mmCIF file of C-alpha atoms in Angstrom:
data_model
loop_
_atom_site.group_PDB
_atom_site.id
_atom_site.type_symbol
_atom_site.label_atom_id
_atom_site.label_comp_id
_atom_site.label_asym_id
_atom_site.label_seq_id
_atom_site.Cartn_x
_atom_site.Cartn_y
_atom_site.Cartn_z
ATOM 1 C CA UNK A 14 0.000 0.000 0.000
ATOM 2 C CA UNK A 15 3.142 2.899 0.288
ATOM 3 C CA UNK A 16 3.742 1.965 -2.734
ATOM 4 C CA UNK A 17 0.151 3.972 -3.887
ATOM 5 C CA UNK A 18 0.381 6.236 -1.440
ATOM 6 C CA UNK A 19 3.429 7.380 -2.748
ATOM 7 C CA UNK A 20 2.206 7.457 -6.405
ATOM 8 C CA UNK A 21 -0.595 9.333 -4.723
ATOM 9 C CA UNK A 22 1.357 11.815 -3.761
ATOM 10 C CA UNK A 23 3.396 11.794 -6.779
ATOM 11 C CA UNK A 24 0.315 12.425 -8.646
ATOM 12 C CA UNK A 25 -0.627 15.549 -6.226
ATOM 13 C CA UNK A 26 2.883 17.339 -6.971
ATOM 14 C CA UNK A 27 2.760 16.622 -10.445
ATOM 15 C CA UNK A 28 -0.255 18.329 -10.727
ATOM 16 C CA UNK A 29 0.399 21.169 -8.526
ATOM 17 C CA UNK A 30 3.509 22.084 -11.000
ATOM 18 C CA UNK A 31 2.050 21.471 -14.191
ATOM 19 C CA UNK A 32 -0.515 23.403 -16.326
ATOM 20 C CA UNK A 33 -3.771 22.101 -16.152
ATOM 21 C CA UNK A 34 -4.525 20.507 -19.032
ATOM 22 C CA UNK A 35 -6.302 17.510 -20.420
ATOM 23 C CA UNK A 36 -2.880 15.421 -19.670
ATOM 24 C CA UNK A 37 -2.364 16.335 -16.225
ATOM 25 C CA UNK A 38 -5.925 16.312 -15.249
ATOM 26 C CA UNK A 39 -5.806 12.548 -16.882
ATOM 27 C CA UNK A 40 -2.939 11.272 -15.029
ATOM 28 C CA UNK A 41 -3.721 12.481 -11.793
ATOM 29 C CA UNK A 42 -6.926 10.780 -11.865
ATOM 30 C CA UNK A 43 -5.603 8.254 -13.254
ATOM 31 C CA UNK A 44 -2.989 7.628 -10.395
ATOM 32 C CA UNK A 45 -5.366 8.580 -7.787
ATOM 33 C CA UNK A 46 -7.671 5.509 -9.316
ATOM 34 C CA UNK A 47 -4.647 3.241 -8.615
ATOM 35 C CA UNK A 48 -4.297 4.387 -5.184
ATOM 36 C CA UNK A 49 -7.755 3.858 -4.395
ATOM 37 C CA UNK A 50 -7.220 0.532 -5.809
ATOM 38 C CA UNK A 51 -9.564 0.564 -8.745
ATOM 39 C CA UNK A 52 -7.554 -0.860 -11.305
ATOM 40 C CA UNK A 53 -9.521 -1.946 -13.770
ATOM 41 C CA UNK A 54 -10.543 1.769 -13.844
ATOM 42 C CA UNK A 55 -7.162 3.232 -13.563
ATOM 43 C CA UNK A 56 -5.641 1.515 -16.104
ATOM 44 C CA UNK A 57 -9.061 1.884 -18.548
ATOM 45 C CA UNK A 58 -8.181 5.829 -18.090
ATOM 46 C CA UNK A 59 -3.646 5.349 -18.593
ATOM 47 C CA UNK A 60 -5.570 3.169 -21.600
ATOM 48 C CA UNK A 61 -7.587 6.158 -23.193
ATOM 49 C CA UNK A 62 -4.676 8.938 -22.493
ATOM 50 C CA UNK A 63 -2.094 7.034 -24.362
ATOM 51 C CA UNK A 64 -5.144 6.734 -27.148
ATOM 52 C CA UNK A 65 -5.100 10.509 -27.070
ATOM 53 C CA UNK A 66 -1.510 11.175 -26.525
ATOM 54 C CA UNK A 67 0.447 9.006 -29.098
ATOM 55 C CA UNK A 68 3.294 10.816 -28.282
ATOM 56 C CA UNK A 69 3.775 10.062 -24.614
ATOM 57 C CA UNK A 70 5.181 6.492 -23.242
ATOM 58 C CA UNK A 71 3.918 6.998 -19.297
ATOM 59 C CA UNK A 72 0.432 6.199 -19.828
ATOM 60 C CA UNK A 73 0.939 3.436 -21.560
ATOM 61 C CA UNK A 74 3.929 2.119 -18.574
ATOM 62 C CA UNK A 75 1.784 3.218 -15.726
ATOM 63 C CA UNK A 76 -1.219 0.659 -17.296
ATOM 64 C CA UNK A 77 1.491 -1.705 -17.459
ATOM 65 C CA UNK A 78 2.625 -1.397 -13.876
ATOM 66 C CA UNK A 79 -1.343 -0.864 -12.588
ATOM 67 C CA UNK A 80 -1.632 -4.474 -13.749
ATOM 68 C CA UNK A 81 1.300 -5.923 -13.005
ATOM 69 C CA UNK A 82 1.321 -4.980 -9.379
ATOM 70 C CA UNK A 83 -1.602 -6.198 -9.232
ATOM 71 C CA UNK A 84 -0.851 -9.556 -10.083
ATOM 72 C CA UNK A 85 1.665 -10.236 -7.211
ATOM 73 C CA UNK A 86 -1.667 -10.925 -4.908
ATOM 74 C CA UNK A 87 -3.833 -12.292 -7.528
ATOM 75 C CA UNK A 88 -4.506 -15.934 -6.753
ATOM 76 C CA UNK A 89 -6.462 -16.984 -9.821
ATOM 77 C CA UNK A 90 -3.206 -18.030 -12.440
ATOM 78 C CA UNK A 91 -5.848 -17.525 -15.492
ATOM 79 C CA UNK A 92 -6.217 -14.264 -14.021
ATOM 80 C CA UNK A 93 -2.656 -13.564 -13.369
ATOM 81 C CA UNK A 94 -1.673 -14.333 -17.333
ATOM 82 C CA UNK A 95 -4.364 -12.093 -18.532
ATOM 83 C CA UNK A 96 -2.901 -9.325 -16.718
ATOM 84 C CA UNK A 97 0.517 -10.287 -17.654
ATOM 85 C CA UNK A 98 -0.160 -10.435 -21.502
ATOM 86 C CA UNK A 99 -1.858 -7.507 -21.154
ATOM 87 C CA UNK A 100 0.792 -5.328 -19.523
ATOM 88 C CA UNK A 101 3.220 -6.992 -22.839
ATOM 89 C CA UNK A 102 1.367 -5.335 -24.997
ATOM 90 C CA UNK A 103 1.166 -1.945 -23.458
ATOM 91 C CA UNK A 104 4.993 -2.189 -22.433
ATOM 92 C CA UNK A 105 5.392 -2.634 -26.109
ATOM 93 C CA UNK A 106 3.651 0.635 -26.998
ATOM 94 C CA UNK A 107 5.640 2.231 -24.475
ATOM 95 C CA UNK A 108 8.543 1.326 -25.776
ATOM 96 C CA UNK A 109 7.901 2.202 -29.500
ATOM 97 C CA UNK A 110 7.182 5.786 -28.134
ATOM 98 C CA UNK A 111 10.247 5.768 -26.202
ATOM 99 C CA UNK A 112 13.243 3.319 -26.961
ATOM 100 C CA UNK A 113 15.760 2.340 -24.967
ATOM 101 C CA UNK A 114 14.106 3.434 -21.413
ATOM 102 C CA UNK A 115 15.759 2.360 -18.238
ATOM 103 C CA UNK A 116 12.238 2.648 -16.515
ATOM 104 C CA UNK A 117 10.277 0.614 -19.632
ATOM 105 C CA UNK A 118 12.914 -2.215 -19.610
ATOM 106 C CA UNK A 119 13.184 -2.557 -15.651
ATOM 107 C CA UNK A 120 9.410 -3.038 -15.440
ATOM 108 C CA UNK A 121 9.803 -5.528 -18.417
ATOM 109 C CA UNK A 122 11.733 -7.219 -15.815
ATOM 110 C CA UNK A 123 9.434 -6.528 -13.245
ATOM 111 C CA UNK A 124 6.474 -8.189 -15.744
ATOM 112 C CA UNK A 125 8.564 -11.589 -15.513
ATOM 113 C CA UNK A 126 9.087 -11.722 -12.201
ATOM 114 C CA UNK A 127 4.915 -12.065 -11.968
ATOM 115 C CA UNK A 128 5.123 -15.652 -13.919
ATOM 116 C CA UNK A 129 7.742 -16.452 -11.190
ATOM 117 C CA UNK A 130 5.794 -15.596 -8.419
ATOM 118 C CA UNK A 131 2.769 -16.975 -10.342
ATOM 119 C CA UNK A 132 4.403 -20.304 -10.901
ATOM 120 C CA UNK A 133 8.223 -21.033 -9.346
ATOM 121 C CA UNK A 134 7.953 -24.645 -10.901
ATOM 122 C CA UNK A 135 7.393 -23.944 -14.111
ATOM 123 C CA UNK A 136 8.669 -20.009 -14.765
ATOM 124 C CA UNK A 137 11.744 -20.176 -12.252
ATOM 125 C CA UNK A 138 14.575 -21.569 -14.697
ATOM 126 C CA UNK A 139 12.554 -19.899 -17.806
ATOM 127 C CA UNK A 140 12.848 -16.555 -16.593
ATOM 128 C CA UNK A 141 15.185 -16.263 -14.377
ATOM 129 C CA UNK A 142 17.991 -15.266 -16.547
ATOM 130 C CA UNK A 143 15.746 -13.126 -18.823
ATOM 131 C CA UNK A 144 14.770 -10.798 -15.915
ATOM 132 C CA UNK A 145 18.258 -10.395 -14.480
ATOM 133 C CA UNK A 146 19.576 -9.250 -17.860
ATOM 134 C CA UNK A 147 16.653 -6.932 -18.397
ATOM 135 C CA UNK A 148 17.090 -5.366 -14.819
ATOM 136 C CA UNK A 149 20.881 -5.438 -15.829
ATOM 137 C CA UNK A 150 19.942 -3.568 -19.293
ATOM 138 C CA UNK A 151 17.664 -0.747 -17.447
ATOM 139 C CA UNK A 152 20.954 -0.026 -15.723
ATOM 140 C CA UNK A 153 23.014 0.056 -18.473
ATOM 141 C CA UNK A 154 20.673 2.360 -20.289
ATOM 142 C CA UNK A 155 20.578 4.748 -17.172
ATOM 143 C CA UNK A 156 22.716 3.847 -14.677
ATOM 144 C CA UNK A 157 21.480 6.460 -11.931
ATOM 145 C CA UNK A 158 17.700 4.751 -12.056
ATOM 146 C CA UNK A 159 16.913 3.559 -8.247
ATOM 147 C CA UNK A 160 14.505 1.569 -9.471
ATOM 148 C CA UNK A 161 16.478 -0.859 -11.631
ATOM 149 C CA UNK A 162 19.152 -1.252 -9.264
ATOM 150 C CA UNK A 163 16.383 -2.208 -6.363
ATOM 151 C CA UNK A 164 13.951 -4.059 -9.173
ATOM 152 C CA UNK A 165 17.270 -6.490 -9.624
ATOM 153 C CA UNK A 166 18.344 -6.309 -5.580
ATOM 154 C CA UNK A 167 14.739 -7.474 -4.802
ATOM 155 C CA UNK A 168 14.596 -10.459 -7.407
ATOM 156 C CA UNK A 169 17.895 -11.594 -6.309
ATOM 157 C CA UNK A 170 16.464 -11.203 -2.432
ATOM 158 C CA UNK A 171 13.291 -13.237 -3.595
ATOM 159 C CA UNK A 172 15.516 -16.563 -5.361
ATOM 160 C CA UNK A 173 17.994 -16.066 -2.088
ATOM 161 C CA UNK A 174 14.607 -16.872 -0.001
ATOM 162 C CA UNK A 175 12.794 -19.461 -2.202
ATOM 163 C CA UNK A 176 16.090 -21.444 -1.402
ATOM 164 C CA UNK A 177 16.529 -20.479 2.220
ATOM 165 C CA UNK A 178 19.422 -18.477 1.922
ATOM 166 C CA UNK A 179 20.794 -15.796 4.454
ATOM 167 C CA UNK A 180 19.619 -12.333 3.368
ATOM 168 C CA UNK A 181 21.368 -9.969 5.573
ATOM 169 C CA UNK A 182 24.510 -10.352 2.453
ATOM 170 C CA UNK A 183 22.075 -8.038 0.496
ATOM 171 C CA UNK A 184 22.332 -5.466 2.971
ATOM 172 C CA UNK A 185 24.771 -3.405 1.781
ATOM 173 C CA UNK A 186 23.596 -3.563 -2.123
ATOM 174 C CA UNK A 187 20.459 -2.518 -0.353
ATOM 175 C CA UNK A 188 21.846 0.442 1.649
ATOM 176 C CA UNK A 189 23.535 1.823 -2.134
ATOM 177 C CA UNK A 190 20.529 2.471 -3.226
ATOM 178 C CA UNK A 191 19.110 4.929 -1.083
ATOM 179 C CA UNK A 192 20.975 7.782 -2.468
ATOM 180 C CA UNK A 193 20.000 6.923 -5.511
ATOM 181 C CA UNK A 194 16.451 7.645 -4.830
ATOM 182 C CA UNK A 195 17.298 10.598 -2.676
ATOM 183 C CA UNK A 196 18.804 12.653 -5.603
ATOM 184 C CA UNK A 197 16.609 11.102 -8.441
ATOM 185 C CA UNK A 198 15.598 13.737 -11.011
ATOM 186 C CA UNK A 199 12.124 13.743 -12.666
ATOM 187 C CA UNK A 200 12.413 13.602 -16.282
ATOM 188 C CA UNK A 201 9.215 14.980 -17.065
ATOM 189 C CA UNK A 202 6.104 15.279 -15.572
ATOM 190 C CA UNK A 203 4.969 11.912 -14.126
ATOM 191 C CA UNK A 204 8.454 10.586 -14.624
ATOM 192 C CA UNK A 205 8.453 7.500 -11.939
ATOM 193 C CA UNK A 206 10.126 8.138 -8.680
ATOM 194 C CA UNK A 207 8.588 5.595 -6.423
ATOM 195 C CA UNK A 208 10.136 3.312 -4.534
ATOM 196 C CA UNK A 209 12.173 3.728 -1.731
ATOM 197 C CA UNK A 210 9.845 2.307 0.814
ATOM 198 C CA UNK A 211 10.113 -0.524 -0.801
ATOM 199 C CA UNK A 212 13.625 -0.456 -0.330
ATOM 200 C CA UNK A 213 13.603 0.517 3.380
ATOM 201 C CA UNK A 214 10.953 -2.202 3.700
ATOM 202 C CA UNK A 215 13.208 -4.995 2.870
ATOM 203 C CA UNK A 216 15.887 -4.231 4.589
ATOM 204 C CA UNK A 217 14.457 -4.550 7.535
ATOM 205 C CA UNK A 218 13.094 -7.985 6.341
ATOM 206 C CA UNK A 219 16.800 -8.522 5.413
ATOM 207 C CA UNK A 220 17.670 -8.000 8.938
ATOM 208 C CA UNK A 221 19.929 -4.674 7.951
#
């Protein structure tokens, strides 16, 4: 749930610096949807912005993330891979509109990571590899984004408990990445820049 809250408030900012238009209006609503957890809502509005703005990737990679989020507590596995394909095909508009994005490839990763935790038996050794090297890619492609460095941290964290191994070695990777996050720059408006409770969260579940 800080994980809406804060793209709550990211949504309030946003707005509060930005002219007022159509856009702006959109995505705040649109965000504020997410963090009232209406997501079949939120992402029907990212859905109808990135209709209207075929020049901007965030709608499209905030629909994405509404739905893959989402499918970490989903419980029905039909449901889970209709969410999954789903967010494929909107990551894939969000790339065409803007290549080689730290932020679209990371959450590719992130997208992978749901089959895992969908399915360890049968996704594990298929996509293990694939989502390192994507979270490995998003840092290549923008080596200052907090959010690939903790996206691959986390994933790494996840395999390290599946098989029961200590955690507390990930608490200095961990601790790296706060600065990161601390002197992130926004891009543009409704540039991501979540995620550092999630980072403070699992250290502590790291035992750091």
């Amino acid at each position: 749930m800080k994980y809406l809250y804060t793209l709550i408030a990211i949504a309030i900012l946003t707005v509060s610096l930005t002219a007022q238009d159509q856009y702006a209006k959109g995505m705040g609503k649109a965000l504020s949807l997410w963090g009232e957890n209406k997501n079949v809502e939120a992402v029907a509005m990212f859905e109808r912005i990135a209709q209207a703005e075929t020049d901007k990737w965030l709608p499209s990679y905030y629909a994405a993330n509404v739905l893959i989020v989402s499918s970490f507590g989903d419980t029905d596995k039909a449901s889970v891979n209709s969410k999954l394909e789903k967010a494929k095909t909107l990551l894939a508009t969000a790339n065409e509109r803007s290549p080689r994005n730290s932020e679209i490839t990371t959450l590719e990763g992130l997208l992978y990571t749901g089959y895992v935790a969908m399915d360890p038996q049968t996704y594990g050794m298929k996509y293990s590899g694939k989502i390192i090297e994507l979270h490995q890619k998003a840092l290549l492609e923008n080596p200052d984004n907090p959010r690939a460095a903790s996206n691959l941290i986390e994933y790494e964290i996840g395999s390290a408990r599946f098989f029961n191994t200590p955690l507390n070695t990930f608490c200095d990777r961990l601790m790296a990445v706060i600065p990161m996050y601390d002197h992130q720059k926004l891009s543009e408006p409704f540039a991501p820049n979540y995620g550092k409770d999630r980072v403070m969260e699992s250290m502590k579940e790291c035992g750091c």
